[in-house]
Coordinates of C-alpha atoms and ligand atoms in Angstrom, one line a residue:
X1 CA 24.3 8.6 -12.5
X2 CA 26.3 10.1 -9.2
X3 CA 23.3 10.2 -6.5
X4 CA 20.0 8.5 -6.4
X5 CA 17.1 10.4 -7.0
X6 CA 14.3 8.8 -5.0
X7 CA 10.5 9.0 -6.3
X8 CA 8.1 9.2 -3.5
X9 CA 4.5 9.1 -3.7
X10 CA 3.3 10.5 0.0
X11 CA -0.3 9.0 0.0
X12 CA -3.1 9.5 2.3
X13 CA -3.4 6.0 3.1
X14 CA -0.1 4.5 1.9
X15 CA 3.3 5.5 0.6
X16 CA 5.5 4.3 -1.9
X17 CA 9.4 4.8 -2.6
X18 CA 10.6 3.8 -6.2
X19 CA 14.1 4.7 -8.4
X20 CA 15.1 4.3 -11.5
X21 CA 18.0 1.7 -12.0
X22 CA 19.5 0.2 -15.2
X23 CA 17.2 2.0 -17.4
X24 CA 14.1 0.7 -15.6
X25 CA 11.8 2.5 -13.0
X26 CA 12.0 -0.2 -10.0
X27 CA 10.0 -0.1 -6.7
X28 CA 11.8 -0.2 -3.3
X29 CA 10.7 -2.8 -0.6
X30 CA 10.1 -1.2 3.5
X31 CA 11.7 -3.1 6.1
X32 CA 9.3 -5.5 6.5
X33 CA 9.7 -6.3 2.5
X34 CA 6.5 -4.1 1.5
X35 CA 6.4 -2.0 -1.4
X36 CA 3.2 0.0 0.5
X37 CA 3.5 1.3 3.8
X38 CA 0.9 2.6 5.4
X39 CA 1.0 6.5 5.9
X40 CA 0.1 6.3 9.9
X41 CA 2.4 7.7 12.5
X42 CA 1.7 6.4 16.5
X43 CA 3.6 7.0 19.7
X44 CA 3.5 4.4 22.5
X45 CA 3.6 5.4 26.1
X46 CA 6.9 5.7 26.7
X47 CA 6.9 8.6 23.6
X48 CA 8.4 6.1 21.1
X49 CA 7.5 6.7 17.1
X50 CA 6.2 4.4 14.9
X51 CA 5.7 4.6 11.7
X52 CA 3.8 2.3 8.8
X53 CA 2.8 -1.4 9.1
X54 CA 3.3 -1.4 13.1
X55 CA 1.4 2.3 13.7
X56 CA -1.9 0.7 11.3
X57 CA -1.6 -2.4 13.6
X58 CA -1.6 -0.2 16.9
X59 CA -4.8 1.8 15.5
X60 CA -7.1 -0.8 16.0
X61 CA -6.3 -1.3 19.8
X62 CA -5.5 2.8 20.7
X63 CA -6.8 4.8 18.1
X64 CA -6.4 8.1 19.9
X65 CA -2.6 7.4 19.9
X66 CA -2.4 7.2 16.0
X67 CA -2.6 9.6 13.2
X68 CA -3.4 9.0 9.5
X69 CA -5.0 10.4 6.2
X70 CA -3.2 14.2 7.8
X71 CA -2.6 14.4 4.0
X72 CA -5.8 15.8 4.5
X73 CA -5.0 18.3 6.5
X74 CA -1.8 19.6 4.7
X75 CA -1.3 23.3 4.6
X76 CA -3.8 24.0 7.3
X77 CA -3.1 24.7 11.0
X78 CA -4.8 21.6 12.2
X79 CA -2.9 19.8 15.0
X80 CA -3.3 16.4 16.1
X81 CA -2.2 15.5 19.8
X82 CA -0.6 11.7 20.3
X83 CA -0.1 10.4 23.9
X84 CA 0.3 13.9 24.6
X85 CA 2.7 14.7 22.0
X86 CA 1.0 17.5 19.3
X87 CA 2.4 17.2 16.1
X88 CA 1.2 19.1 12.8
X89 CA 0.3 17.6 9.7
X90 CA 3.7 18.8 8.3
X91 CA 5.5 16.8 11.0
X92 CA 3.7 13.5 10.9
X93 CA 4.5 13.7 7.4
X94 CA 7.9 14.0 7.6
X95 CA 8.0 11.4 9.9
X96 CA 6.1 8.9 7.0
X97 CA 9.1 10.2 3.9
X98 CA 11.8 9.8 7.1
X99 CA 10.8 6.2 7.7
X100 CA 10.7 5.8 3.8
X101 CA 14.4 7.6 3.3
X102 CA 15.7 5.2 5.6
X103 CA 14.1 2.1 4.0
X104 CA 15.5 3.0 1.0
X105 CA 19.0 3.9 2.6
X106 CA 19.2 0.3 3.9
X107 CA 17.7 -1.3 0.6
X108 CA 20.1 0.5 -1.3
X109 CA 22.6 0.9 1.0
X110 CA 24.0 4.4 0.3
X111 CA 22.5 8.0 2.0
X112 CA 20.0 9.6 -0.3
X113 CA 19.7 13.2 -0.6
X114 CA 17.3 14.0 -3.5
X115 CA 13.9 13.2 -3.9
X116 CA 10.7 13.6 -6.4
X117 CA 7.2 14.0 -4.4
X118 CA 4.3 13.5 -5.8
X119 CA 1.4 15.6 -4.4
X120 CA -2.9 15.6 -5.9
X121 CA -3.1 18.0 -8.9
X122 CA -5.8 19.8 -7.2
X123 CA -2.8 20.8 -3.6
X124 CA -2.9 24.2 -3.5
X125 CA 0.1 26.4 -2.8
X126 CA 0.2 25.9 0.8
X127 CA -0.4 22.4 0.4
X128 CA 2.6 22.3 -1.9
X129 CA 5.0 24.5 0.1
X130 CA 3.6 21.9 3.5
X131 CA 4.8 18.9 1.4
X132 CA 8.0 20.3 0.5
X133 CA 8.7 21.6 4.3
X134 CA 8.5 17.9 5.3
X135 CA 10.5 16.6 2.5
X136 CA 13.1 19.2 4.2
X137 CA 12.5 18.2 8.0
X138 CA 12.9 14.7 6.9
X139 CA 16.6 15.3 5.6
X140 CA 15.8 15.7 1.8
X141 CA 16.3 18.2 -1.0
X142 CA 13.0 18.4 -2.8
X143 CA 14.2 18.2 -6.6
X144 CA 11.2 18.4 -7.6
X145 CA 7.5 18.1 -6.7
X146 CA 5.4 16.8 -9.8
X147 CA 0.9 16.3 -9.7
X148 CA 0.2 12.7 -9.5
X149 CA -1.6 12.1 -12.0
X150 CA 1.2 13.3 -14.4
X151 CA 3.6 10.4 -12.7
X152 CA 0.9 7.8 -13.7
X153 CA 1.2 9.6 -16.8
X154 CA 4.5 9.0 -17.0
X155 CA 4.7 5.6 -16.0
X156 CA 2.3 4.6 -18.9
X157 CA 4.0 7.0 -21.2
X158 CA 7.3 5.6 -20.6
X159 CA 6.1 2.4 -21.4
X160 CA 4.5 3.2 -24.6
X161 CA 6.5 6.0 -25.9
X162 CA 5.5 6.2 -29.7
X163 CA 1.7 5.7 -29.0
X164 CA -0.1 8.7 -30.5
X165 CA -3.5 9.2 -28.3
X166 CA -5.5 11.1 -25.6
X167 CA -5.5 9.6 -22.3
X168 CA -7.6 10.3 -19.1
X169 CA -6.0 9.4 -15.8
X170 CA -8.9 8.8 -12.9
X171 CA -7.3 8.9 -9.6
X172 CA -9.5 8.2 -6.2
X173 CA -6.4 7.4 -3.4
X174 CA -8.1 7.4 0.2
X175 CA -8.1 11.0 1.0
X176 CA -8.3 13.1 -3.0
X177 CA -9.4 12.0 -5.9
X178 CA -8.0 14.0 -9.7
X179 CA -8.8 13.6 -12.8
X180 CA -6.1 14.5 -15.7
X181 CA -6.3 14.9 -19.6
X182 CA -3.7 14.2 -21.5
X183 CA -2.1 13.4 -25.1
X184 CA 0.5 11.4 -26.2
X185 CA 2.6 11.7 -29.7
X186 CA 6.1 10.8 -30.1
X187 CA 7.7 10.8 -26.9
X188 CA 6.1 13.8 -26.0
X189 CA 3.8 13.9 -22.7
X190 CA 1.2 16.8 -23.1
X191 CA -1.0 17.7 -20.0
X192 CA -4.1 19.1 -21.6
X193 CA -6.3 20.1 -17.9
X194 CA -6.4 18.8 -14.6
X195 CA -9.5 19.0 -12.1
X196 CA -10.1 17.1 -8.7
X197 CA -11.2 17.5 -5.3
X198 CA -9.1 16.9 -2.6
X199 CA -11.5 15.8 0.4
X200 CA -13.0 12.8 -1.7
X201 CA -11.6 9.3 -2.0
X202 CA -11.5 5.7 -0.6
X203 CA -12.0 6.2 2.9
X204 CA -15.5 8.8 2.5
X205 CA -17.2 5.1 0.7
X206 CA -16.0 3.5 3.7
X207 CA -17.4 5.6 5.7
X208 CA -20.3 6.1 4.6
X209 CA -20.8 2.4 4.5
X210 CA -20.1 3.2 8.6
X211 CA -22.5 5.2 9.1
X212 CA -25.3 3.1 7.0
X213 CA -23.8 0.6 9.2
X214 CA -24.5 2.3 12.5
X215 CA -28.0 4.0 11.4
X216 CA -29.5 0.6 11.4
X217 CA -28.6 0.2 14.4
X218 CA -29.7 3.6 15.6
X219 CA -26.4 5.5 15.9
X220 CA -25.2 8.7 14.2
X221 CA -21.4 8.4 13.5
X222 CA -20.5 11.4 14.4
X223 CA -21.7 10.8 18.2
X224 CA -20.7 7.2 18.3
X225 CA -17.0 8.3 17.1
X226 CA -17.2 10.6 20.6
X227 CA -19.0 7.8 22.8
X228 CA -17.7 4.4 21.4
X229 CA -14.5 5.5 19.4
X230 CA -13.3 1.7 20.0
X231 CA -16.5 0.3 18.2
X232 CA -16.4 2.5 15.4
X233 CA -12.3 2.0 14.8
X234 CA -13.0 -1.5 14.3
X235 CA -15.9 -1.2 12.5
X236 CA -14.4 1.3 10.3
X237 CA -12.0 -2.0 9.7
X238 CA -14.6 -4.3 9.0
X239 CA -16.1 -2.0 6.1
X240 CA -13.2 -1.5 4.6
X241 CA -12.1 -5.2 4.4
X242 CA -16.3 -5.6 3.1
X243 CA -15.8 -2.8 0.6
X244 CA -12.6 -4.3 -0.9
X245 CA -14.1 -8.0 -0.7
X246 CA -16.4 -6.6 -3.6
X247 CA -13.7 -6.0 -5.5
X248 CA -13.5 -9.9 -5.9
X249 CA -17.0 -11.1 -4.7
X250 CA -20.5 -10.5 -5.0
X251 CA -21.2 -10.0 -1.6
X252 CA -19.5 -9.3 1.4
X253 CA -20.2 -9.4 5.4
X254 CA -20.1 -6.9 8.0
X255 CA -19.5 -8.2 12.1
X256 CA -20.8 -6.2 14.4
X257 CA -18.5 -5.5 17.2
X258 CA -20.2 -4.0 20.8
X259 CA -18.9 -1.2 22.5
X260 CA -15.4 -1.6 23.2
X261 CA -14.5 -3.0 19.7
X262 CA -14.8 -6.6 20.7
X263 CA -16.7 -9.3 18.7
X264 CA -18.8 -11.3 20.9
X265 CA -20.0 -14.9 20.4
X266 CA -23.7 -13.4 19.5
X267 CA -21.7 -10.8 17.1
X268 CA -24.5 -9.3 14.6
X269 CA -23.6 -9.7 10.9
X270 CA -24.5 -7.8 8.3
X271 CA -24.3 -8.6 4.6
X272 CA -23.5 -6.3 1.7
X273 CA -23.9 -7.1 -2.2
X274 CA -22.8 -4.4 -5.3
X275 CA -26.3 -2.7 -5.6
X276 CA -26.3 -2.2 -1.4
X277 CA -23.1 -0.6 -1.8
X278 CA -24.0 1.5 -5.2
X279 CA -26.8 2.6 -3.5
X280 CA -24.9 3.6 -0.1
X281 CA -22.3 5.8 -2.3
X282 CA -24.4 7.7 -5.1
X283 CA -23.9 10.9 -3.5
X284 CA -20.3 10.4 -3.9
X285 CA -20.4 8.8 -7.5
X286 CA -22.4 12.0 -8.2
X287 CA -19.6 14.3 -6.7
X288 CA -16.8 11.8 -9.2
X289 CA -18.4 13.0 -12.2
X290 CA -18.2 16.5 -11.7
X291 CA -14.4 17.2 -12.0
X292 CA -14.3 14.6 -14.6
X293 CA -16.6 16.4 -16.4
X294 CA -14.7 19.7 -16.1
X295 CA -11.9 18.6 -17.1
X296 CA -13.4 17.0 -20.4
X297 CA -14.8 20.6 -21.0
X298 CA -11.6 22.5 -20.2
X299 CA -10.0 19.7 -22.5
X300 CA -12.7 20.1 -25.4
X301 CA -13.1 17.1 -25.8
X302 CA -15.8 14.7 -25.7
X303 CA -15.4 11.3 -23.3
X304 CA -15.6 9.7 -26.7
X305 CA -12.7 11.4 -28.4
X306 CA -10.8 9.5 -25.2
X307 CA -8.5 6.5 -26.5
X308 CA -7.8 5.5 -22.8
X309 CA -8.7 5.5 -19.6
X310 CA -6.0 5.1 -17.2
X311 CA -7.1 3.9 -13.5
X312 CA -5.0 4.7 -10.2
X313 CA -5.3 4.7 -6.9
X314 CA -6.8 2.0 -4.8
X315 CA -10.1 2.8 -4.2
X316 CA -10.0 2.5 -7.9
X317 CA -10.7 -1.2 -7.8
X318 CA -14.1 -0.9 -6.7
X319 CA -16.7 -2.2 -9.1
X320 CA -18.9 0.5 -8.8
X321 CA -16.1 2.8 -10.4
X322 CA -15.3 0.7 -12.7
X323 CA -18.7 0.4 -14.0
X324 CA -19.0 4.4 -13.9
X325 CA -15.5 4.6 -15.7
X326 CA -17.1 2.1 -18.4
X327 CA -20.0 3.8 -18.8
X328 CA -19.0 7.2 -18.6
X329 CA -16.5 6.3 -21.6
X330 CA -17.6 4.0 -23.5
X331 CA -14.7 1.4 -22.8
X332 CA -13.0 -0.8 -20.6
X333 CA -10.9 1.1 -18.5
X334 CA -7.0 0.3 -18.8
X335 CA -4.9 -1.5 -15.9
X336 CA -1.6 -2.2 -17.2
X337 CA -0.1 -1.5 -14.3
X338 CA -0.6 -2.0 -10.2
X339 CA -3.2 1.5 -9.5
X340 CA -0.9 1.4 -5.9
X341 CA 2.5 1.3 -7.7
X342 CA 2.1 3.3 -10.9
X343 CA 2.2 6.7 -8.9
X344 CA 5.6 6.2 -7.0
X345 CA 7.0 4.7 -10.5
X346 CA 6.2 7.6 -12.6
X347 CA 8.1 9.7 -9.9
X348 CA 11.1 7.4 -10.3
X349 CA 10.4 8.3 -14.4
X350 CA 10.6 12.2 -13.3
X351 CA 13.6 11.0 -11.3
X352 CA 15.4 10.0 -14.5
X353 CA 14.5 12.9 -16.8
X354 CA 16.2 15.3 -13.9
X355 CA 19.1 13.7 -14.2
X356 CA 19.3 13.2 -17.9
X357 CA 19.2 9.3 -17.7
X358 CA 19.6 8.0 -21.2
X359 CA 16.9 6.2 -21.1
X360 CA 14.3 8.4 -21.1
X361 CA 16.8 11.0 -23.5
X362 CA 13.6 10.7 -25.9
X363 CA 10.7 11.7 -23.6
X364 CA 9.7 15.5 -22.8
X365 CA 7.0 16.4 -20.7
X366 CA 4.6 19.5 -20.5
X367 CA 2.6 19.9 -17.1
X368 CA 0.0 22.8 -16.5
X369 CA -1.0 25.0 -13.5
X370 CA -4.3 23.2 -12.1
X371 CA -6.0 25.9 -10.8
X372 CA -6.4 30.0 -11.7
X373 CA -4.6 32.5 -10.3
X374 CA -4.7 36.2 -9.3
X375 CA -5.2 39.5 -7.4
X376 CA -8.4 41.0 -6.2
X377 CA -9.3 44.3 -8.2
X378 CA -11.8 47.0 -7.1
X379 CA -14.4 48.2 -9.9
X380 CA -16.1 51.1 -11.0
X381 CA -19.9 51.5 -11.0
X382 CA -21.3 54.6 -11.9
X383 CA -18.6 56.8 -9.6
X384 CA -18.5 54.4 -7.0
X385 CA -15.7 52.4 -6.2
X386 CA -16.2 48.4 -5.5
X387 CA -13.7 46.1 -4.0
X388 CA -13.3 42.4 -4.0
X389 CA -13.6 41.2 -7.6
X390 CA -11.2 38.9 -9.0
X391 CA -8.5 39.2 -11.5
X392 CA -6.8 36.5 -13.2
X393 CA -3.5 36.5 -13.9
X394 CA -2.8 32.5 -14.6
X395 CA -5.3 31.1 -16.1
X396 CA -6.1 27.4 -14.9
X397 CA -4.3 24.6 -17.2
X398 CA -1.8 27.2 -18.7
X399 CA 1.1 25.1 -19.3
X400 CA 3.6 25.3 -16.8
X401 CA 6.4 26.6 -16.1
X402 CA 4.7 30.5 -16.6
X403 CA 5.9 33.8 -16.2
X404 CA 3.0 36.3 -16.4
X405 CA 2.8 39.9 -16.2
X406 CA -0.4 42.5 -15.9
X407 CA -0.6 46.1 -15.2
X408 CA -3.2 47.8 -12.5
X409 CA -3.1 51.3 -11.0
X410 CA -4.0 53.5 -8.4
X411 CA -7.4 54.3 -7.4
X412 CA -7.1 57.3 -6.1
X413 CA -4.9 60.8 -6.5
X414 CA -2.0 61.4 -3.9
X415 CA -2.2 57.1 -3.1
X416 CA 0.5 56.3 -1.7
X417 CA 0.4 52.7 -0.8
X418 CA -1.4 49.2 -2.7
X419 CA -2.3 46.1 -0.9
X420 CA -2.0 43.6 -2.9
X421 CA -3.9 40.5 -2.1
X422 CA -3.1 37.3 -3.9
X423 CA -5.9 34.6 -4.7
X424 CA -6.5 31.5 -6.2
X425 CA -9.8 29.8 -7.6
X426 CA -12.6 30.2 -10.2
X427 CA -15.2 32.4 -8.8
X428 CA -15.5 36.1 -9.8
X429 CA -15.6 37.0 -6.7
X430 CA -12.7 36.9 -4.5
X431 CA -14.6 36.0 -1.5
X432 CA -15.0 32.6 -3.0
X433 CA -11.6 31.6 -3.8
X434 CA -8.6 30.6 -1.3
X435 CA -6.3 33.6 0.0
X436 CA -2.9 33.1 -1.0
X437 CA -1.2 36.0 0.8
X438 CA -0.8 39.7 0.4
X439 CA 2.0 42.1 -0.9
X440 CA 1.8 45.6 0.1
X441 CA 3.3 48.4 -2.3
X442 CA 4.9 51.4 -0.8
X443 CA 6.2 54.4 -1.5
X444 CA 4.2 55.3 -4.9
X445 CA 5.3 58.7 -5.8
X446 CA 2.2 61.4 -4.7
X447 CA 0.6 62.2 -7.7
X448 CA -3.2 61.5 -9.8
X449 CA -4.9 58.7 -9.6
X450 CA -3.6 55.9 -12.1
X451 CA -0.9 55.1 -10.8
X452 CA 0.7 51.9 -13.2
X453 CA 2.3 48.9 -11.2
X454 CA 3.3 45.6 -12.8
X455 CA 2.5 42.7 -11.2
X456 CA 4.1 39.4 -12.1
X457 CA 2.9 35.7 -11.2
X458 CA 5.9 32.6 -11.6
X459 CA 4.5 29.5 -11.3
X460 CA 7.1 27.1 -11.8
X461 CA 7.0 23.4 -12.0
X462 CA 7.2 22.5 -8.5
X463 CA 3.5 24.2 -8.5
X464 CA 4.8 26.9 -6.2
X465 CA 4.0 30.5 -7.0
X466 CA 5.7 33.9 -7.1
X467 CA 4.8 37.4 -6.4
X468 CA 6.6 40.2 -7.7
X469 CA 5.1 44.0 -8.0
X470 CA 7.1 46.7 -9.9
X471 CA 6.0 50.1 -9.5
X472 CA 6.8 51.6 -13.0
X473 CA 8.0 55.5 -12.5
X474 CA 10.1 54.5 -9.4
X475 CA 11.3 51.1 -10.8
X476 CA 11.0 49.8 -6.7
X477 CA 10.5 46.2 -6.9
X478 CA 8.4 43.9 -4.5
X479 CA 8.4 40.7 -4.0
X480 CA 5.4 38.5 -1.8
X481 CA 6.0 36.8 1.9
X482 CA 3.0 35.0 2.1
X483 CA 0.7 34.9 4.8
X484 CA -0.2 31.8 5.5
X485 CA 3.3 30.4 4.9
X486 CA 4.6 33.0 7.6
X487 CA 1.5 31.5 9.7
X488 CA 2.4 28.1 9.6
X489 CA 6.0 28.2 10.1
X490 CA 9.0 30.6 10.3
X491 CA 12.5 29.2 9.2
X492 CA 13.7 29.4 12.8
X493 CA 10.3 27.2 13.7
X494 CA 11.7 24.8 10.7
X495 CA 14.5 24.6 12.3
X496 CA 13.2 23.9 16.0
X497 CA 10.8 21.4 14.5
X498 CA 13.8 19.7 12.8
X499 CA 15.7 19.5 16.0
X500 CA 12.6 17.9 18.1
X501 CA 12.3 15.7 15.3
X502 CA 15.8 14.3 15.4
X503 CA 14.9 13.9 19.3
X504 CA 12.0 11.9 19.1
X505 CA 13.2 8.2 19.8
X506 CA 12.3 6.4 16.7
X507 CA 11.5 2.5 16.0
X508 CA 14.3 0.3 17.7
X509 CA 15.5 -1.0 14.5
X510 CA 16.9 2.6 13.8
X511 CA 19.2 2.3 16.7
X512 CA 22.8 2.0 15.5
X513 CA 23.2 0.4 18.8
X514 CA 20.8 -2.2 18.1
X515 CA 22.3 -2.8 15.0
X516 CA 25.5 -3.3 15.9
X517 CA 24.7 -5.8 18.5
X518 CA 22.7 -7.5 15.9
X519 CA 26.1 -7.1 13.2
X520 CA 28.6 -8.5 16.6
X521 CA 26.6 -11.3 17.6
X522 CA 26.6 -12.8 13.5
X523 CA 30.5 -12.4 14.0
X524 CA 30.5 -14.7 17.0
X525 CA 28.3 -17.0 15.2
X526 CA 30.9 -18.3 13.2
X527 CA 33.1 -18.6 15.9
X528 CA 31.4 -20.5 18.5
X529 CA 31.0 -24.2 18.2
X530 CA 27.7 -26.0 16.8
X531 CA 25.9 -26.4 20.0
X532 CA 26.4 -22.9 21.1
X533 CA 25.6 -21.5 17.8
X534 CA 22.2 -22.7 17.7
X535 CA 21.5 -20.8 21.3
X536 CA 23.0 -18.2 20.2
X537 CA 21.3 -18.1 16.2
X538 CA 18.1 -18.7 18.4
X539 CA 18.3 -15.7 20.7
X540 CA 19.3 -13.5 18.0
X541 CA 16.5 -14.2 15.8
X542 CA 14.1 -13.4 19.1
X543 CA 16.1 -10.1 18.8
X544 CA 15.6 -8.9 15.7
X545 CA 11.4 -10.2 15.9
X546 CA 11.2 -8.1 18.6
X547 CA 12.6 -5.2 16.9
X548 CA 10.2 -5.1 14.1
X549 CA 7.4 -5.5 17.0
X550 CA 6.1 -2.1 18.8
X551 CA 6.6 -3.6 22.3
X552 CA 9.6 -2.1 24.5
X553 CA 9.0 -4.2 26.8
X554 CA 9.2 -7.4 24.2
X555 CA 12.5 -5.8 22.9
X556 CA 13.7 -5.1 26.3
X557 CA 13.7 -8.8 27.4
X558 CA 14.7 -9.9 23.6
X559 CA 18.0 -7.6 24.7
X560 CA 18.7 -8.7 27.9
X561 CA 18.5 -12.7 26.6
X562 CA 20.7 -12.1 24.2
X563 CA 23.1 -10.6 26.6
X564 CA 22.6 -13.7 28.8
X565 CA 23.5 -15.7 25.9
X566 CA 26.3 -13.8 25.1
X567 CA 27.6 -14.2 28.4
X568 CA 26.3 -17.8 29.6
X569 CA 29.0 -18.4 26.7
X570 CA 31.6 -16.7 27.6
X571 CA 31.5 -13.9 25.0
X572 CA 32.0 -10.5 26.1
X573 CA 30.4 -7.5 24.6
X574 CA 31.1 -3.8 25.6
X575 CA 27.9 -2.2 25.4
X576 CA 30.0 1.2 26.4
X577 CA 32.3 0.9 23.9
X578 CA 29.4 0.5 21.4
Ligands
LIG601 P1 -3.7 7.5 -1.5 O1 -2.8 7.6 -2.3 O2 -4.3 8.7 -1.1 O3 -2.6 6.9 -0.1 P2 -4.5 4.6 -2.1 O4 -3.9 4.6 -4.1 O5 -3.4 3.5 -1.7 O6 -4.6 6.0 -1.0 O7 -5.9 4.0 -2.0 C1 -6.6 3.9 -0.6 C2 -7.4 3.5 -1.1 O8 -7.9 2.8 -1.9 C3 -8.0 3.5 0.4 O9 -9.6 4.4 0.7 C4 -8.6 2.2 0.8 O10 -9.7 1.4 1.5 C5 -8.7 1.7 -1.4 N1 -9.0 0.5 -1.3 C6 -7.9 -0.6 -1.6 N2 -7.9 -1.1 -2.5 C7 -9.2 -2.0 -2.3 C8 -10.2 -2.8 -3.2 N3 -9.8 -3.7 -3.4 N4 -11.4 -2.2 -3.7 C9 -11.6 -0.9 -2.7 N5 -11.2 0.1 -2.4 C10 -10.0 -0.5 -2.0
LIG602 MG1 -2.1 7.6 -4.4

């Protein structure tokens, strides 16, 4: 292998990396030694950006300086202001990716340039493009984007290659829900159908619990969040822990923080059990059922034809979900791999497939387009033209990559131009679908109505759509420039954003100067006497510890202390020559 392609699960709540090494997918720990990096970004008062566990910590006391769950806003124009600095969801995601990139580079001691990034199957074209941009901003070449449940299936498929069965992957993460139906036979993994919702996840279960607790106290979530943000932030942490505890215990407890987010000695305690929780979350469970039903319907399989139910995503640990799966499919779900890790592991299997690694040379995988793609057409009813109808070109759950063409005609005599609007969705009328962009086709030869033009849709393995149109008579070709795409970022704006992100001060551990100082001191440890050695080692320990705290002040103090010890030992360290 000449270059490593890292597999990244860029999650709403947590992100993970894996690489394919020595014939196996392997997770890569971050700088804190954890596999999970919280997808949280924070901005400190001195404008330092922090990512992951320290940002999650900061969020408890300073929620307004931190952003999380921004994956939900990918592909939109939503902006977030953190400590006076404005960020787009793409920029926030790129900061998480950049932090992961550094972790992998530190761990493998090599520069990484290529990544496979996973996205929810239900991510639309805009969301996928936004994810790709985030990868590019972080300095990656995005070798492939694959659907999260497909990645999960790849992990299972890799370890169970010769099986012959129908699987369903149920992936409930922090913010998204995906269902994928697939078949494995003789090393071939065929995705049959997929369905999901990108605004439904484990965080909604926490939210409902928070709402229910606040309601008991006579408060409403939305207004309480505005009035008492600290109280709500702390209560959300409490509810999240209580929700998680139900995976292992019969009941759990929620302490009620005061308006300032502090637990008074007399803080009220509420107890919650499986029954209460299931009742509170009933509407969410109803919503979860729909995509499961749709995936089965599209795949023309009934629940009893499913040989294995695979659970993926942290929120599938909830007993309420497990009992639903068991009841619906009439069998115990399958949890051979940690639901948190299986997507990242599969992304690295995909990386091995791209890299033609010998360990996967007998594996083949096919994926599908998760939604219908088409254009707006006008229909004629009794001599009257009515526009706004959706004409599919690529039907949902078509195996990809796919390229399909359809012929359309001008409506009026003398018409020289057609404005072709492109949509994604399942509805008959375009207004109920998502508009992806429009293509202006100009220069039709003057003539009667009914001039033909061909429209070709090409949907690639990354799930990105290309649209082209050709006027039959002249052979003139047009390719789609998506309006949404233009609205979000131009090439120049990306370059500008990349520059801006590079200039953002990062975590102290990323600073080469600090790393250099540690290396220098470590070298000195071997050169001084035993007593001095102990002093120096202690000072290095304090400094290293301070580097992973997110407090500027502590870090500065530790640095000063280390410099002082160095000079007291008569060691000269030339700071300007660093
Ligand atoms: P994502 O892929 O969106 O980052 P994850 O797969 O990491 O999400 O899942 C995160 C979600 O799982 C969160 O909503 C979290 O509260 C929930 N979760 C994690 N562990 C548990 C547990 N033991 N019980 C219930 N929910 C859990
Ligand atoms: Mg996930």
